[in-house]
Short mmCIF file of C-alpha atoms in Angstrom, two decimals:
data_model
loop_
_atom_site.label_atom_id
_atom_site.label_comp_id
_atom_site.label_asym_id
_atom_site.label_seq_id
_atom_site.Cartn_x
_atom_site.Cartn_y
_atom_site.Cartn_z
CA UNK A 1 0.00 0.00 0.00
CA UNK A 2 0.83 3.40 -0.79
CA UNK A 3 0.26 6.03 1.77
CA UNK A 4 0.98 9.73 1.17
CA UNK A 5 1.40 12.10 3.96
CA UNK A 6 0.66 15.92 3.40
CA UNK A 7 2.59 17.73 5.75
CA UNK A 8 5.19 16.70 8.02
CA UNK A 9 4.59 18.38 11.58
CA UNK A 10 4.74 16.19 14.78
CA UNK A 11 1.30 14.14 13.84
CA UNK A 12 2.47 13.78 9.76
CA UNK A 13 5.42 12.19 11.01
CA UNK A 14 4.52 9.81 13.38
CA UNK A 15 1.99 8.42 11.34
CA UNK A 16 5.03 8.26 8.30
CA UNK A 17 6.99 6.35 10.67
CA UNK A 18 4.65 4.63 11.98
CA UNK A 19 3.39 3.08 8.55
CA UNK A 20 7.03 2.59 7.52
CA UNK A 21 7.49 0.16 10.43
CA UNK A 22 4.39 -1.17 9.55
CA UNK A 23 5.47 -2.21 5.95
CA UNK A 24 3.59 0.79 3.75
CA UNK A 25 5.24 2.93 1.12
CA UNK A 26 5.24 6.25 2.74
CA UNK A 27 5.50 9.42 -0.47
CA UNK A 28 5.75 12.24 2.15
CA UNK A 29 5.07 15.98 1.00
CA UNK A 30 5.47 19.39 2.91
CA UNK A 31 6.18 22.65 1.19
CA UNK A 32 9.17 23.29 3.63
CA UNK A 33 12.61 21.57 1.95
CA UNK A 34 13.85 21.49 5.13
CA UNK A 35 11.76 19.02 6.55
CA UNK A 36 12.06 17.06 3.57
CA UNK A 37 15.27 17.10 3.93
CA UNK A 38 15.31 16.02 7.57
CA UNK A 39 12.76 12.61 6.97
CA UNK A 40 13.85 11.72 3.47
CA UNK A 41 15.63 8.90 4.88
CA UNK A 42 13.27 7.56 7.27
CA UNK A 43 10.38 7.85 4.22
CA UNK A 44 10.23 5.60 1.18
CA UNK A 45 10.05 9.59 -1.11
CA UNK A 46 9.92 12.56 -0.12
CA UNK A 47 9.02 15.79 -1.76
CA UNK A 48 8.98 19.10 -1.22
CA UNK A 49 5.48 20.54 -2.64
CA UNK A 50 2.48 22.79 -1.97
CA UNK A 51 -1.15 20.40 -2.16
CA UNK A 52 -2.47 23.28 -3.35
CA UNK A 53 -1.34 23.48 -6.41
CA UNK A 54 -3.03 20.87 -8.32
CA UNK A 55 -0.08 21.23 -11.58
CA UNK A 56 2.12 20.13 -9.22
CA UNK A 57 0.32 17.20 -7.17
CA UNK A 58 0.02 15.44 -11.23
CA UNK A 59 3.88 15.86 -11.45
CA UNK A 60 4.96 14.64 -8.45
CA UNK A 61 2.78 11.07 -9.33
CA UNK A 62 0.54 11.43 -6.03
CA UNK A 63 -2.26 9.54 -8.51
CA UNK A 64 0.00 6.26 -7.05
CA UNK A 65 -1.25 6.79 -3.41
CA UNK A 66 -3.98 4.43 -2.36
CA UNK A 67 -4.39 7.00 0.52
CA UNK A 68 -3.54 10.17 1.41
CA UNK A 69 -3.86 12.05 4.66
CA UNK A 70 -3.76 15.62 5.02
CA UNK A 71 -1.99 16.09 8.67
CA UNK A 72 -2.14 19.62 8.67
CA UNK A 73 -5.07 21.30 10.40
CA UNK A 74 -4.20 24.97 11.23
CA UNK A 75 -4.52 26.55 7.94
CA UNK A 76 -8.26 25.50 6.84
CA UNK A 77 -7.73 26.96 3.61
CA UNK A 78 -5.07 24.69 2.58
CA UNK A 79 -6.77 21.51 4.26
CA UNK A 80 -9.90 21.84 2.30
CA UNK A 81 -8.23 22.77 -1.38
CA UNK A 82 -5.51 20.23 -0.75
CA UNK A 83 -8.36 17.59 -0.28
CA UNK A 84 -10.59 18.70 -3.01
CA UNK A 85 -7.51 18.16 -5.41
CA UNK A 86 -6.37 14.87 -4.52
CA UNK A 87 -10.06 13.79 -5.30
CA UNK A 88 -9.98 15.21 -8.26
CA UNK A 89 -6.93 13.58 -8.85
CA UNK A 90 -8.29 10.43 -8.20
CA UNK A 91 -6.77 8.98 -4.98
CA UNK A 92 -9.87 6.54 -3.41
CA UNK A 93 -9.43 7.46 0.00
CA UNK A 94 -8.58 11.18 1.54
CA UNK A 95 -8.26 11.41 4.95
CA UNK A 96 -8.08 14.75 6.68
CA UNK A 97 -7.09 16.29 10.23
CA UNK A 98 -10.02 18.91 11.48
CA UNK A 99 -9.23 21.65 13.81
CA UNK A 100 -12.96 21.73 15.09
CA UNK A 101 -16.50 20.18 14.17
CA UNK A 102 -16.73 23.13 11.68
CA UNK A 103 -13.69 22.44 9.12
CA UNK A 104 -14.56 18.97 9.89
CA UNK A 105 -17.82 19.04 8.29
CA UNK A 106 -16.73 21.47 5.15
CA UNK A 107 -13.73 18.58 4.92
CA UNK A 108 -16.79 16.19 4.14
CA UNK A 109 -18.76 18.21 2.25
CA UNK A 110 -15.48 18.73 -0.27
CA UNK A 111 -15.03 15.29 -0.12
CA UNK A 112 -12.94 13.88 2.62
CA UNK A 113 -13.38 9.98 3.00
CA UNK A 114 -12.51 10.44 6.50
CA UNK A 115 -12.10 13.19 9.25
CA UNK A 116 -9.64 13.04 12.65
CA UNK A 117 -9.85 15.03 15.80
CA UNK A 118 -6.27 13.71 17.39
CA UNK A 119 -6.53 15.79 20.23
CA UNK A 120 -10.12 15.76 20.72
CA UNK A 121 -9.60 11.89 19.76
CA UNK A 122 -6.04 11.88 22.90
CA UNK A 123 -8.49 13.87 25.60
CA UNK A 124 -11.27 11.49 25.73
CA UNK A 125 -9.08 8.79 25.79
CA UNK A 126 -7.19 10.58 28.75
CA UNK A 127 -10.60 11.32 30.59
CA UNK A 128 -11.37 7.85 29.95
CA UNK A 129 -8.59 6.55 31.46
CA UNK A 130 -8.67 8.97 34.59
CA UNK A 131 -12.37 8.24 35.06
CA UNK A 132 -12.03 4.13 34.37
CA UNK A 133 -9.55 1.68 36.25
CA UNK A 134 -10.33 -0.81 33.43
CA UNK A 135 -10.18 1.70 30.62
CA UNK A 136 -7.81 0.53 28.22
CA UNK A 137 -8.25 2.19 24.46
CA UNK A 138 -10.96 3.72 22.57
CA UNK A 139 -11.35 3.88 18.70
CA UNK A 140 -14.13 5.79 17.98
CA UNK A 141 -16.21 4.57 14.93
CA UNK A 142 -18.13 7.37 14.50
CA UNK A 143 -20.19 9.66 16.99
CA UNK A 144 -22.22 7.08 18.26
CA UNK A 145 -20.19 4.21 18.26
CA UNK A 146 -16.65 3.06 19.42
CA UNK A 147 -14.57 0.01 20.15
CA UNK A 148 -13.85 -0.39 23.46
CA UNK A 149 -10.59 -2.19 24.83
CA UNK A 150 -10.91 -3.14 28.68
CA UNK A 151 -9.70 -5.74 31.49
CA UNK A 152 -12.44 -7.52 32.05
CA UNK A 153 -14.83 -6.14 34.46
CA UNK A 154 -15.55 -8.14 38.00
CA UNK A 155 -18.79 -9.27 37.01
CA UNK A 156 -18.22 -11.01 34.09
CA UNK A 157 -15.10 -12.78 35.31
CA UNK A 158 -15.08 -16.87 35.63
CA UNK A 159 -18.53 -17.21 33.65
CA UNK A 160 -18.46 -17.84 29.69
CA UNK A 161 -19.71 -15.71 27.07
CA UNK A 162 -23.28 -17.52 26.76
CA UNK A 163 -23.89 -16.77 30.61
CA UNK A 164 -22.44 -12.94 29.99
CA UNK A 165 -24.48 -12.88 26.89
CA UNK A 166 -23.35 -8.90 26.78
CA UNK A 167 -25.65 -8.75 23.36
CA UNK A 168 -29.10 -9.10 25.29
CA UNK A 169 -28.16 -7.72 28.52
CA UNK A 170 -25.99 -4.67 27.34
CA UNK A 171 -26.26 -4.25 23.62
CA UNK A 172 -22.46 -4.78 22.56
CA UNK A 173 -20.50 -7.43 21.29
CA UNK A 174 -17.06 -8.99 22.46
CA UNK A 175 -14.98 -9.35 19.40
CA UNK A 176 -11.98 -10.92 20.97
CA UNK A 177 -10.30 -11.67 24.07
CA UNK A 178 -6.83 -11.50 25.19
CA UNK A 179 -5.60 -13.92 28.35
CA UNK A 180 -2.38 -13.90 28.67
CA UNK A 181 -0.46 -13.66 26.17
CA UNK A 182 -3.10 -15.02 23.92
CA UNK A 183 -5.53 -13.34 21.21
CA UNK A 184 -8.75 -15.33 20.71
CA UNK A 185 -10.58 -13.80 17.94
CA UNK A 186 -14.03 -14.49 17.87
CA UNK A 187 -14.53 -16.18 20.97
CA UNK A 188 -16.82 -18.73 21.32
CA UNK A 189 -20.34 -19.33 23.49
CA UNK A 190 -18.68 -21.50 26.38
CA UNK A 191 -15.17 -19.74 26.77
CA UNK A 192 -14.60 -18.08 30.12
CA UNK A 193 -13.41 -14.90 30.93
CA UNK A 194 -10.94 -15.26 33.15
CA UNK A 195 -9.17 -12.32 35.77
CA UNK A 196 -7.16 -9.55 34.46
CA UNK A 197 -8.62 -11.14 30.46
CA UNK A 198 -8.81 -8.38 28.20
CA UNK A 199 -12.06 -7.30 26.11
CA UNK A 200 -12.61 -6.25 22.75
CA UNK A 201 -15.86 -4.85 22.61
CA UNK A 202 -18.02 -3.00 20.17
CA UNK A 203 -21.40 -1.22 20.51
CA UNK A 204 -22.95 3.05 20.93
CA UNK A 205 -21.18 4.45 23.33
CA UNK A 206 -23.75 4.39 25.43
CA UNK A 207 -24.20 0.89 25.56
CA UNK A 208 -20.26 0.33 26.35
CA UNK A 209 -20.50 2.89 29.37
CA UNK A 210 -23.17 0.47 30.84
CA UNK A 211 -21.28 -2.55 30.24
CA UNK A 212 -17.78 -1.12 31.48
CA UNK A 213 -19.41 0.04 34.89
#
C-alpha cells in the first residue's frame, strides 16, 4: 500500500513512521525543503510541494497513493483545497485532520473519505482513562459508536460468554479476548473470561458505558 502524507509536523510524522514500520510505502510531501530534507531517509520519497497546487500534485505522481492524509489542520484553507484536489486527482481514499466540528464538516462536504480530531480523539481517551480503572483504548467509529478495549470487568469474570451474553443484557459485542499472552478472535459461546482477560468490545457508546461500569 501506498500512503501519502501531506505535511510533516509532529502528527504527519509519526503516522510516516509509523506506517514505515508497519510495511507501507510512505510518499511524504510538505512545502518546507527542510523538513524534507530532515525525513527523506526515514520515508520511502519525499518531496517538497504545496497540495495546493493541483499542476504540481500530477507531477509529483501522487495519482499512485492508495491514501492520502492531510496532517495539517491549522490553515483551513489549505486543508480543504488540498483535499478537493487529490479527489480530483483520483486517490480513493482522503483522509483529513479537522481543527474543530466546523472544518470537519466542510472537509466532508469537499469530499474527505474520513475526518480526525487527534486531540479531541487523545483527551477522551485521557478522561477515559482517569475516570475508568479498566479503561484501556478507545477507537471511535463514528459519533455514536466506538470500540472499546478493557480488562475484564468483575462481574463477568469466571462465567463464559453464553452466561455474559453482553448482546441481550448490554447491547455490545465482544470481538476478541486477550488472556495472557493469547488473542482469541471471535470467541466462542462456552469460553470463560478469566481475571485480568482483556475485552474487545463493540457497541454506541452508550451501551459500552453500561457494560464497562
Amino acid at each position: 500500500m501506498v500512503v501519502a502524507i501531506v505535511g510533516l509536523g509532529v502528527f504527519g510524522v509519526s503516522m510516516a513512521l509509523k506506517l514505515i514500520d508497519e510495511g507501507a510505502e510512505v510518499f511524504a510531501i510538505d512545502k518546507e525543503e527542510e523538513k524534507v530534507r530532515k525525513y527523506a531517509n526515514f520515508v520511502t520519497h519525499a518531496v517538497a510541494a504545496d497540495v495546493t497546487d493541483r499542476d504540481a500534485m500530477e507531477s509529483i505522481g501522487i495519482r499512485n497513493a492508495d491514501v492520502a492524509v492531510i496532517t495539517t489542520a491549522s490553515n483551513i484553507t489549505m486543508s480543504v483545497m488540498g483535499t478537493m484536489i487529490l479527489k480530483e486527482l483520483g486517490i480513493p481514499n482522503v483522509i483529513a485532520k479537522a481543527k474543530d466540528e466546523m472544518h470537519g464538516r466542510i472537509l466532508q462536504a469537499v469530499g474527505a473519505s474520513r475526518v480526525v480530531y487527534p486531540e479531541k480523539e487523545a483527551g477522551e481517551r485521557l478522561a477515559h482513562s482517569i475516570l475508568s480503572n479498566n479503561f484501556i483504548d478507545l477507537i471511535e467509529l463514528d459519533p455514536r459508536f466506538s470500540i472499546l478495549e478493557i480488562k475484564a470487568p468483575e462481574k463477568v469474570v469466571g462465567r463464559t460468554l453464553k452466561q455474559i451474553d453482553v448482546r441481550a443484557k448490554y447491547g455490545v459485542n465482544i470481538v476478541a479476548v486477550k488472556s495472557g499472552n493469547n488473542w482469541i478472535l471471535t470467541p466462542g459461546a462456552n469460553d470463560i473470561i478469566k481475571q485480568n482477560d482483556i475485552l474487545v468490545t463493540i457497541g454506541s457508546n452508550e451501551d459500552l458505558e453500561r457494560f464497562k461500569e
